[in-house]
GROMACS .gro file of C-alpha atoms in nm:
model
  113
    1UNK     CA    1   8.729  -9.657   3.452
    2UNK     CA    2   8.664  -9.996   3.464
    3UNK     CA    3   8.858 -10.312   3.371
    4UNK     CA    4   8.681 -10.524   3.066
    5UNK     CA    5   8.801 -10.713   2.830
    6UNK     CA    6   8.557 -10.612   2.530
    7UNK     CA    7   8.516 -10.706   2.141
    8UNK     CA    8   8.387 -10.586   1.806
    9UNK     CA    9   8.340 -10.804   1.481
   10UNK     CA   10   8.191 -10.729   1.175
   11UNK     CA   11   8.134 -10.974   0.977
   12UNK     CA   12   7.893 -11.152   0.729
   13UNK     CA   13   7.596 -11.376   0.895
   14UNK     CA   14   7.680 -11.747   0.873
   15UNK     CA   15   7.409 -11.939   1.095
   16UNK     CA   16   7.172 -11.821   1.334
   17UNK     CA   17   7.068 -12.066   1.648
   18UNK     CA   18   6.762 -11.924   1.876
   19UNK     CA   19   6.689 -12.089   2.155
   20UNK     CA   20   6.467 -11.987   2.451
   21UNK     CA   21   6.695 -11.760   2.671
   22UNK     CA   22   6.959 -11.743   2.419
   23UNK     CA   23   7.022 -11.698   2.049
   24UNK     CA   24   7.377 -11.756   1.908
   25UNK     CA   25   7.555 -11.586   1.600
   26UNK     CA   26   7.830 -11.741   1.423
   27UNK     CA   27   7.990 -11.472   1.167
   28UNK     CA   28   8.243 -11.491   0.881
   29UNK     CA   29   8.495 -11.186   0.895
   30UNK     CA   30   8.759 -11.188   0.622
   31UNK     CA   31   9.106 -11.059   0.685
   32UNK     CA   32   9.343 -10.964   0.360
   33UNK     CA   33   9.728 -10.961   0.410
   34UNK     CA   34  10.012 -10.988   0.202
   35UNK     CA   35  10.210 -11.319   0.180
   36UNK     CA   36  10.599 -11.191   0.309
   37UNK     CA   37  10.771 -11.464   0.090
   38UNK     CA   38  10.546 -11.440  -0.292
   39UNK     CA   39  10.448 -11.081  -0.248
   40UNK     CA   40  10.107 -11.184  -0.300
   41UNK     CA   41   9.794 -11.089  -0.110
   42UNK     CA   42   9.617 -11.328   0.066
   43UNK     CA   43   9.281 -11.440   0.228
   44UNK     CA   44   9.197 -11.555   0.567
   45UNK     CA   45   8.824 -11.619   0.697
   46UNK     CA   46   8.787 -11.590   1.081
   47UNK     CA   47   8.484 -11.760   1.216
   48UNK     CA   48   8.333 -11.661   1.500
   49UNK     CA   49   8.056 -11.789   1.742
   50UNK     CA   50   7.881 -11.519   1.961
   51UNK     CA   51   7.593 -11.538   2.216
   52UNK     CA   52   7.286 -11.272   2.349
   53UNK     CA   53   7.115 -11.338   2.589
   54UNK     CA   54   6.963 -10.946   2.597
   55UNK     CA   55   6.650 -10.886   2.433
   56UNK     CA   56   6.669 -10.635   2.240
   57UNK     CA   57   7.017 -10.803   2.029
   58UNK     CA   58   6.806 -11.160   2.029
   59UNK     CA   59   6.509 -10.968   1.856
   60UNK     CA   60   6.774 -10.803   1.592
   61UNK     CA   61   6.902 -11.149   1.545
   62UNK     CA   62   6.580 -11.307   1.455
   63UNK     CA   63   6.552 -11.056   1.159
   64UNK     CA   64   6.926 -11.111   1.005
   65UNK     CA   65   6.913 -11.392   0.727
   66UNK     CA   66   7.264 -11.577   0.627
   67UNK     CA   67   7.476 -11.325   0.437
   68UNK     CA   68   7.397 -11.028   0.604
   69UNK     CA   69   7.641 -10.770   0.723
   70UNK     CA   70   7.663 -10.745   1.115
   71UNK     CA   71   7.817 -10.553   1.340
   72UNK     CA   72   7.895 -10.718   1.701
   73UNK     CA   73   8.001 -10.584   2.019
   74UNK     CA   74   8.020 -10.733   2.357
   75UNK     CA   75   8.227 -10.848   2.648
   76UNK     CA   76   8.458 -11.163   2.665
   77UNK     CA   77   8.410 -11.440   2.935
   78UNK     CA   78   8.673 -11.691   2.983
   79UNK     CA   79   8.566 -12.005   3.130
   80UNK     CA   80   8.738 -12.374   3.185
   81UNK     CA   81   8.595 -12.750   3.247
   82UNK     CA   82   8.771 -13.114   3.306
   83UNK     CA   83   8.703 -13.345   2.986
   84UNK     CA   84   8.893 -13.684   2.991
   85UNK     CA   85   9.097 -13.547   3.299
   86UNK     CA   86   9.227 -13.236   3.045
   87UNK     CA   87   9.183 -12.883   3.165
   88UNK     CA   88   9.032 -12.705   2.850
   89UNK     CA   89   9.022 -12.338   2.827
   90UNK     CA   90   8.749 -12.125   2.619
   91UNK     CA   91   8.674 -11.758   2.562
   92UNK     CA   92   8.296 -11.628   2.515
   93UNK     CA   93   8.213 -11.382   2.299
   94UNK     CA   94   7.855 -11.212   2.510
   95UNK     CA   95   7.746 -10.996   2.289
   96UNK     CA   96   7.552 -10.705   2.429
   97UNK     CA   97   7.474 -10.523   2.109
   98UNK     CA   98   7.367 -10.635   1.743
   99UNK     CA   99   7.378 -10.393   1.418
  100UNK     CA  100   7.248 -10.452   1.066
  101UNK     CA  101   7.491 -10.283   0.891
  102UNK     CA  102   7.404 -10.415   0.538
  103UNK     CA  103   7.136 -10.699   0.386
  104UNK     CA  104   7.295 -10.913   0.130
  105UNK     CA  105   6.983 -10.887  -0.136
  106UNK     CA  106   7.086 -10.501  -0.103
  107UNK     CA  107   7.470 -10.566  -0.190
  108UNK     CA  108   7.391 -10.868  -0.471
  109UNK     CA  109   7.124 -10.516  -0.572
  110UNK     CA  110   7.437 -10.287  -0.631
  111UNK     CA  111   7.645 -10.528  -0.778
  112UNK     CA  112   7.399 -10.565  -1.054
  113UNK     CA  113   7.315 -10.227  -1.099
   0.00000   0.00000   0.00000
């Protein structure tokens, strides 16, 4: 087996950015916890920035509209630069795969209904 570091997000559609060799995601995933000192439960919204550079995700992509359910999955790639004599550090999220898992119009539907 090999050694990858590897990721999976689903979250809602925020923005979509397509560019020629590259279209990138940036998704809203909510995470629901209870507060240890009120008892209460509580709300935290991850953002998350993604690239593809495959074809077949980048022509999923171009169908999604903001608001749609997506599921991502895809490899990490840590990187680092020099700006103003600071190293800085970043993870990539490459996404190899893109999934409609719901459209929005079809959840606002139910809810309705």
């Amino acid at each position: 087996m090999k050694n990858v570091a590897t990721f999976e997000i689903i979250g809602r559609v925020a923005r979509i950015d397509a560019y020629e060799k590259v279209t990138r995601i940036t998704t809203a995933s909510n995470y629901n916890y209870k507060d240890g000192e009120s008892g209460e439960w509580r709300q935290d919204t991850y953002w998350n920035q993604s690239v593809t550079f495959n074809q077949r995700p980048r022509d999923v992509a171009a169908e999604l509209q903001k608001g749609d359910l997506v599921k991502l999955t895809g490899r990490l790639r840590q990187s680092s630069y020099e700006k103003d004599g600071q190293r800085i550090y970043a993870t990539d999220l490459i996404a190899s795969s893109v999934e409609l898992v719901s459209r929005r119009r079809e959840v606002e539907h139910e809810e309705a209904a």
